[in-house]
JSON list of C-alpha atoms in Angstrom, two decimals:
[
{"chain": "H", "resi": 112, "resn": "MET", "atom": "CA", "xyz": [-17.06, 6.67, 1.41]},
{"chain": "H", "resi": 113, "resn": "ARG", "atom": "CA", "xyz": [-13.86, 6.14, 3.31]},
{"chain": "H", "resi": 114, "resn": "GLU", "atom": "CA", "xyz": [-12.38, 4.30, 0.73]},
{"chain": "H", "resi": 115, "resn": "LEU", "atom": "CA", "xyz": [-12.94, 7.11, -1.75]},
{"chain": "H", "resi": 116, "resn": "GLU", "atom": "CA", "xyz": [-11.32, 9.56, 0.64]},
{"chain": "H", "resi": 117, "resn": "ILE", "atom": "CA", "xyz": [-8.27, 7.40, 0.91]},
{"chain": "H", "resi": 118, "resn": "PHE", "atom": "CA", "xyz": [-8.17, 6.94, -2.96]},
{"chain": "H", "resi": 119, "resn": "ILE", "atom": "CA", "xyz": [-8.38, 10.79, -3.53]},
{"chain": "H", "resi": 120, "resn": "ALA", "atom": "CA", "xyz": [-5.91, 11.55, -0.79]},
{"chain": "H", "resi": 121, "resn": "SER", "atom": "CA", "xyz": [-3.44, 9.04, -2.18]},
{"chain": "H", "resi": 122, "resn": "LEU", "atom": "CA", "xyz": [-4.03, 10.24, -5.76]},
{"chain": "H", "resi": 123, "resn": "GLY", "atom": "CA", "xyz": [-3.41, 13.75, -4.67]},
{"chain": "H", "resi": 124, "resn": "ILE", "atom": "CA", "xyz": [-0.10, 12.91, -2.96]},
{"chain": "H", "resi": 125, "resn": "GLY", "atom": "CA", "xyz": [1.08, 10.74, -5.93]},
{"chain": "H", "resi": 126, "resn": "LEU", "atom": "CA", "xyz": [0.37, 13.60, -8.25]},
{"chain": "H", "resi": 127, "resn": "SER", "atom": "CA", "xyz": [2.20, 16.04, -6.19]},
{"chain": "H", "resi": 128, "resn": "LEU", "atom": "CA", "xyz": [5.05, 13.56, -5.95]},
{"chain": "H", "resi": 129, "resn": "GLY", "atom": "CA", "xyz": [5.18, 13.00, -9.63]},
{"chain": "H", "resi": 130, "resn": "PHE", "atom": "CA", "xyz": [5.00, 16.67, -10.44]},
{"chain": "H", "resi": 131, "resn": "MET", "atom": "CA", "xyz": [7.33, 18.19, -8.03]},
{"chain": "H", "resi": 132, "resn": "GLY", "atom": "CA", "xyz": [9.30, 15.41, -7.04]},
{"chain": "H", "resi": 133, "resn": "ALA", "atom": "CA", "xyz": [9.17, 16.28, -3.24]},
{"chain": "H", "resi": 134, "resn": "GLY", "atom": "CA", "xyz": [6.63, 17.07, -0.52]},
{"chain": "H", "resi": 135, "resn": "GLY", "atom": "CA", "xyz": [4.97, 13.79, -0.24]},
{"chain": "H", "resi": 136, "resn": "SER", "atom": "CA", "xyz": [6.20, 12.82, 3.35]},
{"chain": "H", "resi": 137, "resn": "ILE", "atom": "CA", "xyz": [4.58, 16.24, 4.48]},
{"chain": "H", "resi": 138, "resn": "LEU", "atom": "CA", "xyz": [1.34, 15.53, 2.65]},
{"chain": "H", "resi": 139, "resn": "THR", "atom": "CA", "xyz": [1.07, 11.81, 3.80]},
{"chain": "H", "resi": 140, "resn": "ILE", "atom": "CA", "xyz": [1.03, 12.46, 7.69]},
{"chain": "H", "resi": 141, "resn": "PRO", "atom": "CA", "xyz": [-2.21, 14.23, 7.90]},
{"chain": "H", "resi": 142, "resn": "VAL", "atom": "CA", "xyz": [-3.76, 11.38, 5.80]},
{"chain": "H", "resi": 143, "resn": "PHE", "atom": "CA", "xyz": [-2.36, 8.83, 8.08]},
{"chain": "H", "resi": 144, "resn": "VAL", "atom": "CA", "xyz": [-3.39, 10.82, 11.20]},
{"chain": "H", "resi": 145, "resn": "TYR", "atom": "CA", "xyz": [-6.68, 12.13, 10.29]},
{"chain": "H", "resi": 146, "resn": "VAL", "atom": "CA", "xyz": [-8.19, 9.87, 7.54]},
{"chain": "H", "resi": 147, "resn": "LEU", "atom": "CA", "xyz": [-6.68, 6.44, 8.57]},
{"chain": "H", "resi": 148, "resn": "LYS", "atom": "CA", "xyz": [-6.68, 7.57, 12.32]},
{"chain": "H", "resi": 149, "resn": "LYS", "atom": "CA", "xyz": [-2.98, 6.37, 13.08]},
{"chain": "H", "resi": 150, "resn": "ASP", "atom": "CA", "xyz": [-0.68, 8.38, 15.81]},
{"chain": "H", "resi": 151, "resn": "PRO", "atom": "CA", "xyz": [1.49, 10.94, 14.69]},
{"chain": "H", "resi": 152, "resn": "LEU", "atom": "CA", "xyz": [4.76, 9.14, 15.76]},
{"chain": "H", "resi": 153, "resn": "SER", "atom": "CA", "xyz": [3.90, 5.98, 13.58]},
{"chain": "H", "resi": 154, "resn": "SER", "atom": "CA", "xyz": [2.41, 8.24, 10.84]},
{"chain": "H", "resi": 155, "resn": "GLY", "atom": "CA", "xyz": [5.91, 9.87, 10.31]},
{"chain": "H", "resi": 156, "resn": "VAL", "atom": "CA", "xyz": [7.41, 6.47, 10.01]},
{"chain": "H", "resi": 157, "resn": "TYR", "atom": "CA", "xyz": [4.71, 5.45, 7.57]},
{"chain": "H", "resi": 158, "resn": "SER", "atom": "CA", "xyz": [5.10, 8.43, 5.48]},
{"chain": "H", "resi": 159, "resn": "MET", "atom": "CA", "xyz": [8.71, 7.86, 5.03]},
{"chain": "H", "resi": 160, "resn": "PHE", "atom": "CA", "xyz": [8.21, 4.20, 4.05]},
{"chain": "H", "resi": 161, "resn": "VAL", "atom": "CA", "xyz": [5.78, 5.57, 1.44]},
{"chain": "H", "resi": 162, "resn": "VAL", "atom": "CA", "xyz": [8.03, 8.19, 0.21]},
{"chain": "H", "resi": 163, "resn": "GLY", "atom": "CA", "xyz": [10.88, 5.70, 0.32]},
{"chain": "H", "resi": 164, "resn": "MET", "atom": "CA", "xyz": [9.06, 3.14, -1.99]},
{"chain": "H", "resi": 165, "resn": "SER", "atom": "CA", "xyz": [8.22, 5.80, -4.55]},
{"chain": "H", "resi": 166, "resn": "SER", "atom": "CA", "xyz": [11.74, 6.99, -4.59]},
{"chain": "H", "resi": 167, "resn": "MET", "atom": "CA", "xyz": [13.06, 3.41, -4.89]},
{"chain": "H", "resi": 168, "resn": "ALA", "atom": "CA", "xyz": [10.63, 2.99, -7.79]},
{"chain": "H", "resi": 169, "resn": "GLY", "atom": "CA", "xyz": [12.02, 5.99, -9.74]},
{"chain": "H", "resi": 170, "resn": "THR", "atom": "CA", "xyz": [15.65, 5.00, -8.65]},
{"chain": "H", "resi": 171, "resn": "VAL", "atom": "CA", "xyz": [14.91, 1.41, -10.32]},
{"chain": "H", "resi": 172, "resn": "GLN", "atom": "CA", "xyz": [13.60, 3.14, -13.29]},
{"chain": "H", "resi": 173, "resn": "SER", "atom": "CA", "xyz": [16.48, 5.48, -13.53]},
{"chain": "H", "resi": 174, "resn": "ILE", "atom": "CA", "xyz": [19.20, 2.64, -13.29]},
{"chain": "H", "resi": 175, "resn": "PHE", "atom": "CA", "xyz": [17.43, 0.71, -16.11]},
{"chain": "H", "resi": 176, "resn": "ASN", "atom": "CA", "xyz": [17.85, 3.88, -18.13]},
{"chain": "H", "resi": 177, "resn": "LYS", "atom": "CA", "xyz": [21.38, 4.24, -17.28]},
{"chain": "H", "resi": 178, "resn": "LEU", "atom": "CA", "xyz": [21.06, 7.78, -15.81]},
{"chain": "H", "resi": 179, "resn": "VAL", "atom": "CA", "xyz": [22.58, 7.08, -12.22]},
{"chain": "H", "resi": 180, "resn": "ASP", "atom": "CA", "xyz": [26.21, 7.86, -11.50]},
{"chain": "H", "resi": 181, "resn": "PHE", "atom": "CA", "xyz": [27.12, 5.49, -8.85]},
{"chain": "H", "resi": 182, "resn": "LYS", "atom": "CA", "xyz": [30.17, 7.20, -7.82]},
{"chain": "H", "resi": 183, "resn": "VAL", "atom": "CA", "xyz": [28.29, 10.23, -6.98]},
{"chain": "H", "resi": 184, "resn": "ALA", "atom": "CA", "xyz": [25.44, 8.35, -5.47]},
{"chain": "H", "resi": 185, "resn": "VAL", "atom": "CA", "xyz": [28.10, 6.45, -2.86]},
{"chain": "H", "resi": 186, "resn": "THR", "atom": "CA", "xyz": [29.87, 9.88, -2.45]},
{"chain": "H", "resi": 187, "resn": "PHE", "atom": "CA", "xyz": [26.51, 11.52, -0.94]},
{"chain": "H", "resi": 188, "resn": "GLY", "atom": "CA", "xyz": [24.92, 8.49, 0.30]},
{"chain": "H", "resi": 189, "resn": "LEU", "atom": "CA", "xyz": [27.40, 7.04, 2.65]},
{"chain": "H", "resi": 190, "resn": "PRO", "atom": "CA", "xyz": [28.26, 10.36, 4.54]},
{"chain": "H", "resi": 191, "resn": "SER", "atom": "CA", "xyz": [24.24, 10.90, 4.63]},
{"chain": "H", "resi": 192, "resn": "ILE", "atom": "CA", "xyz": [23.85, 7.54, 6.27]},
{"chain": "H", "resi": 193, "resn": "ALA", "atom": "CA", "xyz": [26.74, 7.97, 8.80]},
{"chain": "H", "resi": 194, "resn": "GLY", "atom": "CA", "xyz": [25.28, 11.33, 9.58]},
{"chain": "H", "resi": 195, "resn": "VAL", "atom": "CA", "xyz": [21.79, 10.00, 10.43]},
{"chain": "H", "resi": 196, "resn": "LEU", "atom": "CA", "xyz": [23.27, 7.11, 12.52]},
{"chain": "H", "resi": 197, "resn": "VAL", "atom": "CA", "xyz": [25.41, 9.76, 14.51]},
{"chain": "H", "resi": 198, "resn": "ALA", "atom": "CA", "xyz": [22.48, 11.88, 15.19]},
{"chain": "H", "resi": 199, "resn": "ARG", "atom": "CA", "xyz": [20.23, 9.06, 16.43]},
{"chain": "H", "resi": 200, "resn": "LYS", "atom": "CA", "xyz": [22.63, 7.28, 18.40]},
{"chain": "H", "resi": 201, "resn": "LEU", "atom": "CA", "xyz": [24.76, 10.30, 19.91]},
{"chain": "H", "resi": 202, "resn": "ILE", "atom": "CA", "xyz": [22.76, 13.72, 19.69]},
{"chain": "H", "resi": 203, "resn": "PHE", "atom": "CA", "xyz": [19.20, 12.61, 19.88]},
{"chain": "H", "resi": 204, "resn": "PRO", "atom": "CA", "xyz": [19.58, 10.99, 23.48]},
{"chain": "H", "resi": 205, "resn": "LEU", "atom": "CA", "xyz": [20.96, 14.37, 24.52]},
{"chain": "H", "resi": 206, "resn": "ILE", "atom": "CA", "xyz": [17.85, 16.28, 23.83]},
{"chain": "H", "resi": 207, "resn": "PRO", "atom": "CA", "xyz": [15.97, 16.79, 27.02]},
{"chain": "H", "resi": 208, "resn": "GLU", "atom": "CA", "xyz": [12.26, 15.52, 27.36]},
{"chain": "H", "resi": 209, "resn": "GLN", "atom": "CA", "xyz": [10.82, 18.81, 27.39]},
{"chain": "H", "resi": 210, "resn": "LEU", "atom": "CA", "xyz": [12.39, 21.42, 25.05]},
{"chain": "H", "resi": 211, "resn": "PHE", "atom": "CA", "xyz": [10.38, 24.26, 26.30]},
{"chain": "H", "resi": 212, "resn": "SER", "atom": "CA", "xyz": [6.95, 25.86, 27.48]},
{"chain": "H", "resi": 213, "resn": "VAL", "atom": "CA", "xyz": [5.00, 28.83, 27.08]},
{"chain": "H", "resi": 214, "resn": "GLY", "atom": "CA", "xyz": [2.15, 29.05, 29.67]},
{"chain": "H", "resi": 215, "resn": "SER", "atom": "CA", "xyz": [0.21, 25.86, 29.27]},
{"chain": "H", "resi": 216, "resn": "PHE", "atom": "CA", "xyz": [1.84, 24.81, 25.72]},
{"chain": "H", "resi": 217, "resn": "SER", "atom": "CA", "xyz": [4.79, 22.81, 25.89]},
{"chain": "H", "resi": 218, "resn": "VAL", "atom": "CA", "xyz": [6.93, 21.16, 22.99]},
{"chain": "H", "resi": 219, "resn": "SER", "atom": "CA", "xyz": [8.56, 17.79, 24.02]},
{"chain": "H", "resi": 220, "resn": "LYS", "atom": "CA", "xyz": [11.12, 15.64, 22.34]},
{"chain": "H", "resi": 221, "resn": "ASN", "atom": "CA", "xyz": [8.24, 12.77, 21.88]},
{"chain": "H", "resi": 222, "resn": "MET", "atom": "CA", "xyz": [5.64, 15.24, 20.30]}
]
C-alpha cells in the first residue's frame, strides 16, 4: 500500500510539473516528510534534487531541439549562481538563530 501512495503522489507531482512547469518543489516536500518520513531540512534538499533533475531533462530536450539561447542562459545563469553563493557565504551566517517568537511559538533559522 505504501508503494501505491508514493506512486500516486509522484504521479501527481510529475503531472503538475509537466502541465504548469513550476510548483514541484513545494509539492515534493510534504511527500518526503509525511509519506517517506524524512526530516524537513533533508526533504528540502531532496525536493531541489528532484526538481533539478526534471528541469535538466527538459533542458537537454530543448538543447537537442535547438531552442536554447546560450548567451541569454549565461547572462542570467552566472549572476544567479553568484547571488546564491554570496547569500550563503556572507548573508546567511548573519541571520540570528532565533528570528522571532510570539508566546510559545518561535521561528528559528534552522526550522
